[in-house]
PDB file of C-alpha atoms in Angstrom:
ATOM      1  CA  MET A 281      -3.472  -9.502 -26.763  1.00  0.00           C
ATOM      2  CA  LEU A 282      -4.695  -5.933 -26.249  1.00  0.00           C
ATOM      3  CA  GLN A 283      -7.917  -7.225 -24.721  1.00  0.00           C
ATOM      4  CA  SER A 284      -5.938  -9.299 -22.196  1.00  0.00           C
ATOM      5  CA  TYR A 285      -3.798  -6.255 -21.341  1.00  0.00           C
ATOM      6  CA  MET A 286      -6.854  -4.028 -20.836  1.00  0.00           C
ATOM      7  CA  GLN A 287      -8.607  -6.616 -18.670  1.00  0.00           C
ATOM      8  CA  GLY A 288      -5.485  -6.953 -16.539  1.00  0.00           C
ATOM      9  CA  PHE A 289      -5.351  -3.164 -16.253  1.00  0.00           C
ATOM     10  CA  ALA A 290      -9.031  -2.915 -15.237  1.00  0.00           C
ATOM     11  CA  ILE A 291      -8.765  -5.669 -12.622  1.00  0.00           C
ATOM     12  CA  GLY A 292      -5.494  -4.288 -11.256  1.00  0.00           C
ATOM     13  CA  MET A 293      -6.931  -0.783 -10.934  1.00  0.00           C
ATOM     14  CA  SER A 294     -10.146  -1.966  -9.280  1.00  0.00           C
ATOM     15  CA  LEU A 295      -8.192  -3.918  -6.653  1.00  0.00           C
ATOM     16  CA  ILE A 296      -5.579  -1.265  -5.928  1.00  0.00           C
ATOM     17  CA  MET A 297      -8.003   1.636  -5.461  1.00  0.00           C
ATOM     18  CA  ALA A 298      -9.444   0.246  -2.228  1.00  0.00           C
ATOM     19  CA  ILE A 299      -8.443   2.269   0.839  1.00  0.00           C
ATOM     20  CA  GLY A 300      -5.742   0.365   2.658  1.00  0.00           C
ATOM     21  CA  ALA A 301      -2.652   0.707   4.807  1.00  0.00           C
ATOM     22  CA  GLN A 302      -0.301   1.044   1.847  1.00  0.00           C
ATOM     23  CA  ASN A 303      -2.402   3.706   0.099  1.00  0.00           C
ATOM     24  CA  ALA A 304      -2.825   5.722   3.298  1.00  0.00           C
ATOM     25  CA  PHE A 305       0.953   5.725   3.776  1.00  0.00           C
ATOM     26  CA  VAL A 306       1.611   6.868   0.197  1.00  0.00           C
ATOM     27  CA  LEU A 307      -0.989   9.623   0.564  1.00  0.00           C
ATOM     28  CA  LYS A 308       0.619  10.952   3.733  1.00  0.00           C
ATOM     29  CA  GLN A 309       4.105  10.888   2.221  1.00  0.00           C
ATOM     30  CA  GLY A 310       2.743  12.714  -0.802  1.00  0.00           C
ATOM     31  CA  LEU A 311       1.240  15.401   1.412  1.00  0.00           C
ATOM     32  CA  LYS A 312       4.564  15.764   3.225  1.00  0.00           C
ATOM     33  CA  LYS A 313       6.435  15.772  -0.132  1.00  0.00           C
ATOM     34  CA  GLN A 314       8.867  13.351   1.476  1.00  0.00           C
ATOM     35  CA  TYR A 315      10.613  10.647  -0.594  1.00  0.00           C
ATOM     36  CA  VAL A 316       7.497  10.369  -2.777  1.00  0.00           C
ATOM     37  CA  PHE A 317       9.270   8.912  -5.815  1.00  0.00           C
ATOM     38  CA  TRP A 318      11.057   6.219  -3.812  1.00  0.00           C
ATOM     39  CA  ILE A 319       7.966   5.285  -1.802  1.00  0.00           C
ATOM     40  CA  CYS A 320       5.945   4.966  -5.013  1.00  0.00           C
ATOM     41  CA  MET A 321       8.703   2.841  -6.559  1.00  0.00           C
ATOM     42  CA  VAL A 322       8.762   0.510  -3.538  1.00  0.00           C
ATOM     43  CA  CYS A 323       4.995   0.010  -3.837  1.00  0.00           C
ATOM     44  CA  ILE A 324       5.158  -0.480  -7.610  1.00  0.00           C
ATOM     45  CA  ALA A 325       8.089  -2.908  -7.431  1.00  0.00           C
ATOM     46  CA  SER A 326       6.362  -4.901  -4.684  1.00  0.00           C
ATOM     47  CA  ASP A 327       3.089  -5.070  -6.614  1.00  0.00           C
ATOM     48  CA  SER A 328       4.900  -6.048  -9.810  1.00  0.00           C
ATOM     49  CA  ILE A 329       6.717  -8.904  -8.064  1.00  0.00           C
ATOM     50  CA  LEU A 330       3.535 -10.154  -6.392  1.00  0.00           C
ATOM     51  CA  ILE A 331       1.496  -9.969  -9.611  1.00  0.00           C
ATOM     52  CA  LEU A 332       4.160 -11.883 -11.553  1.00  0.00           C
ATOM     53  CA  MET A 333       4.354 -14.469  -8.767  1.00  0.00           C
ATOM     54  CA  GLY A 334       0.611 -15.000  -9.026  1.00  0.00           C
ATOM     55  CA  VAL A 335       0.569 -15.222 -12.812  1.00  0.00           C
ATOM     56  CA  LEU A 336       3.578 -17.573 -12.842  1.00  0.00           C
ATOM     57  CA  GLY A 337       1.848 -20.034 -10.536  1.00  0.00           C
ATOM     58  CA  PHE A 338       2.834 -19.085  -6.984  1.00  0.00           C
ATOM     59  CA  SER A 339      -0.878 -18.798  -6.149  1.00  0.00           C
ATOM     60  CA  LYS A 340      -1.083 -22.606  -6.252  1.00  0.00           C
ATOM     61  CA  ILE A 341       1.662 -22.837  -3.613  1.00  0.00           C
ATOM     62  CA  MET A 342      -0.198 -20.419  -1.358  1.00  0.00           C
ATOM     63  CA  GLN A 343      -3.467 -22.292  -1.800  1.00  0.00           C
ATOM     64  CA  THR A 344      -1.838 -25.598  -0.840  1.00  0.00           C
ATOM     65  CA  ASN A 345       0.092 -24.005   2.075  1.00  0.00           C
ATOM     66  CA  PRO A 346      -2.453 -21.813   3.899  1.00  0.00           C
ATOM     67  CA  GLU A 347      -0.151 -21.571   6.929  1.00  0.00           C
ATOM     68  CA  LEU A 348       1.914 -19.026   4.950  1.00  0.00           C
ATOM     69  CA  VAL A 349      -1.084 -16.694   4.882  1.00  0.00           C
ATOM     70  CA  GLU A 350      -1.745 -17.386   8.574  1.00  0.00           C
ATOM     71  CA  TRP A 351       1.761 -16.290   9.552  1.00  0.00           C
ATOM     72  CA  ALA A 352       1.450 -13.139   7.472  1.00  0.00           C
ATOM     73  CA  LYS A 353      -1.960 -12.493   9.020  1.00  0.00           C
ATOM     74  CA  TYR A 354      -0.729 -12.335  12.626  1.00  0.00           C
ATOM     75  CA  LEU A 355       2.523 -10.562  11.839  1.00  0.00           C
ATOM     76  CA  GLY A 356       0.625  -8.034   9.768  1.00  0.00           C
ATOM     77  CA  ALA A 357      -2.042  -7.463  12.420  1.00  0.00           C
ATOM     78  CA  THR A 358       0.617  -6.857  15.086  1.00  0.00           C
ATOM     79  CA  PHE A 359       2.441  -4.349  12.905  1.00  0.00           C
ATOM     80  CA  LEU A 360      -0.779  -2.550  11.900  1.00  0.00           C
ATOM     81  CA  PHE A 361      -1.950  -2.221  15.510  1.00  0.00           C
ATOM     82  CA  PHE A 362       1.398  -0.723  16.471  1.00  0.00           C
ATOM     83  CA  TYR A 363       1.530   1.589  13.459  1.00  0.00           C
ATOM     84  CA  GLY A 364      -2.091   2.643  14.003  1.00  0.00           C
ATOM     85  CA  ALA A 365      -1.358   3.424  17.659  1.00  0.00           C
ATOM     86  CA  GLN A 366       1.426   5.775  16.545  1.00  0.00           C
ATOM     87  CA  HIS A 367      -1.030   7.688  14.382  1.00  0.00           C
ATOM     88  CA  PHE A 368      -3.596   7.902  17.176  1.00  0.00           C
ATOM     89  CA  TYR A 369      -0.859   9.268  19.426  1.00  0.00           C
ATOM     90  CA  LYS A 370      -0.016  11.926  16.847  1.00  0.00           C
ATOM     91  CA  ALA A 371      -3.690  12.756  16.422  1.00  0.00           C
ATOM     92  CA  PHE A 372      -4.024  13.626  20.118  1.00  0.00           C
ATOM     93  CA  THR A 373      -0.610  15.238  20.600  1.00  0.00           C
ATOM     94  CA  ALA A 374      -0.473  18.881  19.587  1.00  0.00           C
ATOM     95  CA  THR A 375       3.325  19.124  19.390  1.00  0.00           C
ATOM     96  CA  THR A 376       4.093  16.362  16.909  1.00  0.00           C
ATOM     97  CA  HIS A 377       2.244  17.443  13.788  1.00  0.00           C
ATOM     98  CA  LEU A 378       4.097  18.215  10.613  1.00  0.00           C
ATOM     99  CA  LEU A 379       2.879  21.200   8.655  1.00  0.00           C
ATOM    100  CA  PRO A 380       3.700  21.226   4.936  1.00  0.00           C
ATOM    101  CA  SER A 381       6.223  24.007   5.453  1.00  0.00           C
ATOM    102  CA  GLU A 382       8.167  22.134   8.119  1.00  0.00           C
ATOM    103  CA  LYS A 383      11.067  19.729   7.759  1.00  0.00           C
ATOM    104  CA  ASP A 384      10.658  16.077   8.663  1.00  0.00           C
ATOM    105  CA  GLU A 385      13.820  14.392   9.900  1.00  0.00           C
ATOM    106  CA  SER A 386      12.703  10.850   9.073  1.00  0.00           C
ATOM    107  CA  LYS A 387      15.309   8.985   7.041  1.00  0.00           C
ATOM    108  CA  LEU A 388      14.662   7.416   3.652  1.00  0.00           C
ATOM    109  CA  LEU A 389      15.606   3.931   4.878  1.00  0.00           C
ATOM    110  CA  LYS A 390      13.098   4.146   7.738  1.00  0.00           C
ATOM    111  CA  MET A 391      10.312   5.214   5.371  1.00  0.00           C
ATOM    112  CA  VAL A 392      11.175   2.464   2.887  1.00  0.00           C
ATOM    113  CA  LEU A 393      11.163  -0.181   5.642  1.00  0.00           C
ATOM    114  CA  ILE A 394       7.764   1.006   6.906  1.00  0.00           C
ATOM    115  CA  CYS A 395       6.433   0.901   3.343  1.00  0.00           C
ATOM    116  CA  LEU A 396       7.798  -2.622   2.829  1.00  0.00           C
ATOM    117  CA  ALA A 397       6.243  -3.769   6.103  1.00  0.00           C
ATOM    118  CA  LEU A 398       2.852  -2.269   5.222  1.00  0.00           C
ATOM    119  CA  THR A 399       3.020  -4.099   1.904  1.00  0.00           C
ATOM    120  CA  TRP A 400       4.573  -7.491   2.608  1.00  0.00           C
ATOM    121  CA  LEU A 401       3.057  -8.094   6.068  1.00  0.00           C
ATOM    122  CA  ASN A 402      -0.479  -7.507   4.820  1.00  0.00           C
ATOM    123  CA  PRO A 403      -2.170 -10.791   3.802  1.00  0.00           C
ATOM    124  CA  HIS A 404      -4.757  -8.860   1.761  1.00  0.00           C
ATOM    125  CA  VAL A 405      -1.950  -7.943  -0.632  1.00  0.00           C
ATOM    126  CA  TYR A 406      -1.223 -11.621  -1.266  1.00  0.00           C
ATOM    127  CA  LEU A 407      -4.889 -12.491  -1.648  1.00  0.00           C
ATOM    128  CA  ASP A 408      -5.487  -9.638  -4.111  1.00  0.00           C
ATOM    129  CA  THR A 409      -2.337  -9.867  -6.197  1.00  0.00           C
ATOM    130  CA  VAL A 410      -0.995 -13.411  -5.924  1.00  0.00           C
ATOM    131  CA  VAL A 411      -4.155 -15.474  -5.412  1.00  0.00           C
ATOM    132  CA  LEU A 412      -6.902 -13.435  -7.108  1.00  0.00           C
ATOM    133  CA  ILE A 413      -4.951 -12.025 -10.056  1.00  0.00           C
ATOM    134  CA  GLY A 414      -3.068 -15.308 -10.362  1.00  0.00           C
ATOM    135  CA  SER A 415      -6.347 -17.234 -10.521  1.00  0.00           C
ATOM    136  CA  ILE A 416      -7.916 -14.878 -13.057  1.00  0.00           C
ATOM    137  CA  SER A 417      -4.806 -15.064 -15.242  1.00  0.00           C
ATOM    138  CA  THR A 418      -5.515 -18.750 -15.897  1.00  0.00           C
ATOM    139  CA  GLN A 419      -8.319 -17.587 -18.201  1.00  0.00           C
ATOM    140  CA  PHE A 420      -5.656 -16.028 -20.455  1.00  0.00           C
ATOM    141  CA  GLU A 421      -3.546 -19.105 -21.084  1.00  0.00           C
ATOM    142  CA  HIS A 422      -1.865 -17.676 -24.196  1.00  0.00           C
ATOM    143  CA  ALA A 423      -1.739 -14.064 -23.028  1.00  0.00           C
ATOM    144  CA  LYS A 424      -0.762 -14.271 -19.353  1.00  0.00           C
ATOM    145  CA  LEU A 425       2.151 -11.892 -19.755  1.00  0.00           C
ATOM    146  CA  GLN A 426      -0.047  -9.231 -21.360  1.00  0.00           C
ATOM    147  CA  PHE A 427      -2.606  -9.651 -18.583  1.00  0.00           C
ATOM    148  CA  ALA A 428       0.115  -9.269 -15.952  1.00  0.00           C
ATOM    149  CA  LEU A 429       1.560  -6.191 -17.694  1.00  0.00           C
ATOM    150  CA  GLY A 430      -1.892  -4.604 -17.689  1.00  0.00           C
ATOM    151  CA  ALA A 431      -2.232  -5.104 -13.929  1.00  0.00           C
ATOM    152  CA  ILE A 432       1.314  -3.815 -13.352  1.00  0.00           C
ATOM    153  CA  THR A 433       0.608  -0.718 -15.474  1.00  0.00           C
ATOM    154  CA  ALA A 434      -2.394   0.034 -13.262  1.00  0.00           C
ATOM    155  CA  SER A 435      -0.082  -0.080 -10.248  1.00  0.00           C
ATOM    156  CA  TRP A 436       2.373   2.372 -11.849  1.00  0.00           C
ATOM    157  CA  ILE A 437      -0.346   4.865 -12.759  1.00  0.00           C
ATOM    158  CA  PHE A 438      -2.210   4.640  -9.454  1.00  0.00           C
ATOM    159  CA  PHE A 439       0.732   5.028  -7.077  1.00  0.00           C
ATOM    160  CA  PHE A 440       2.356   7.898  -8.945  1.00  0.00           C
ATOM    161  CA  ALA A 441      -1.014   9.648  -9.252  1.00  0.00           C
ATOM    162  CA  LEU A 442      -1.673   9.169  -5.530  1.00  0.00           C
ATOM    163  CA  GLY A 443       1.812  10.132  -4.366  1.00  0.00           C
ATOM    164  CA  PHE A 444       2.348  13.174  -6.563  1.00  0.00           C
ATOM    165  CA  GLY A 445      -1.319  14.152  -6.786  1.00  0.00           C
ATOM    166  CA  ALA A 446      -1.566  14.471  -3.000  1.00  0.00           C
ATOM    167  CA  ARG A 447       0.139  17.879  -3.178  1.00  0.00           C
ATOM    168  CA  PHE A 448      -3.053  19.329  -4.669  1.00  0.00           C
ATOM    169  CA  LEU A 449      -4.635  18.732  -1.256  1.00  0.00           C
ATOM    170  CA  LEU A 450      -1.973  20.780   0.524  1.00  0.00           C
ATOM    171  CA  PRO A 451      -4.172  23.907   0.937  1.00  0.00           C
ATOM    172  CA  ILE A 452      -6.410  21.784   3.161  1.00  0.00           C
ATOM    173  CA  PHE A 453      -3.409  20.719   5.248  1.00  0.00           C
ATOM    174  CA  ARG A 454      -2.087  24.164   6.149  1.00  0.00           C
ATOM    175  CA  SER A 455      -3.382  23.711   9.680  1.00  0.00           C
ATOM    176  CA  ALA A 456      -2.292  21.228  12.348  1.00  0.00           C
ATOM    177  CA  LYS A 457      -5.954  20.279  12.849  1.00  0.00           C
ATOM    178  CA  SER A 458      -6.120  18.794   9.348  1.00  0.00           C
ATOM    179  CA  TRP A 459      -3.056  16.643  10.069  1.00  0.00           C
ATOM    180  CA  LYS A 460      -4.668  15.464  13.311  1.00  0.00           C
ATOM    181  CA  ILE A 461      -7.773  14.401  11.418  1.00  0.00           C
ATOM    182  CA  LEU A 462      -5.660  12.612   8.806  1.00  0.00           C
ATOM    183  CA  ASP A 463      -3.651  10.806  11.506  1.00  0.00           C
ATOM    184  CA  PHE A 464      -6.869   9.781  13.241  1.00  0.00           C
ATOM    185  CA  ILE A 465      -8.355   8.434   9.986  1.00  0.00           C
ATOM    186  CA  ILE A 466      -5.139   6.550   9.160  1.00  0.00           C
ATOM    187  CA  GLY A 467      -5.173   5.089  12.675  1.00  0.00           C
ATOM    188  CA  LEU A 468      -8.747   3.886  12.132  1.00  0.00           C
ATOM    189  CA  VAL A 469      -7.796   2.341   8.777  1.00  0.00           C
ATOM    190  CA  MET A 470      -4.786   0.534  10.277  1.00  0.00           C
ATOM    191  CA  TRP A 471      -6.743  -0.803  13.254  1.00  0.00           C
ATOM    192  CA  GLY A 472      -9.718  -1.701  11.051  1.00  0.00           C
ATOM    193  CA  ILE A 473      -7.517  -3.783   8.747  1.00  0.00           C
ATOM    194  CA  ALA A 474      -5.676  -5.348  11.707  1.00  0.00           C
ATOM    195  CA  THR A 475      -8.972  -6.316  13.339  1.00  0.00           C
ATOM    196  CA  SER A 476     -10.299  -7.823  10.094  1.00  0.00           C
ATOM    197  CA  LEU A 477      -7.177  -9.990   9.888  1.00  0.00           C
ATOM    198  CA  ILE A 478      -7.610 -11.683  13.255  1.00  0.00           C
ATOM    199  CA  VAL A 479     -11.399 -11.752  13.716  1.00  0.00           C
TER     200      VAL A 479
END
């Protein structure tokens, strides 16, 4: 049982650590110290649901209905292009950069909706959590739940470490230039993922 849990944890951590749209968003919110707990909880809850869906057999539905992934692919690419464009705009606009000492007027609901969109409109999330983890879980016929809990634990640890650990990078982000560079990098990540979805 413990072995199944640890293997689920290792696989979950290896998949979640890849640089992606969701992680970039959590990092930026952590740097801004804005709704970090709630953003992390949205990511964790989403991952937990997707992992359980995969382990409980939803991966078979997705494999037999590839059009579901296709719809998510184009919706996700459209959203990522738009979101990436916003970051490029911020990167080249001197008046819109948030310094750590400044207030951000963005509302919690808006941030949560963006986080949900970055998560649920990204087909890679389904392929990693539902299909891949769901497929691997079939090797643990009598310990699927433990395997799933291991992967979910990895999600909890990673997102809270990323969100709340980002504040240790704040000395680097005391200047507007650093925020411009971050926005530019996030824009590249968003557009890179969007391009990979439709090419």
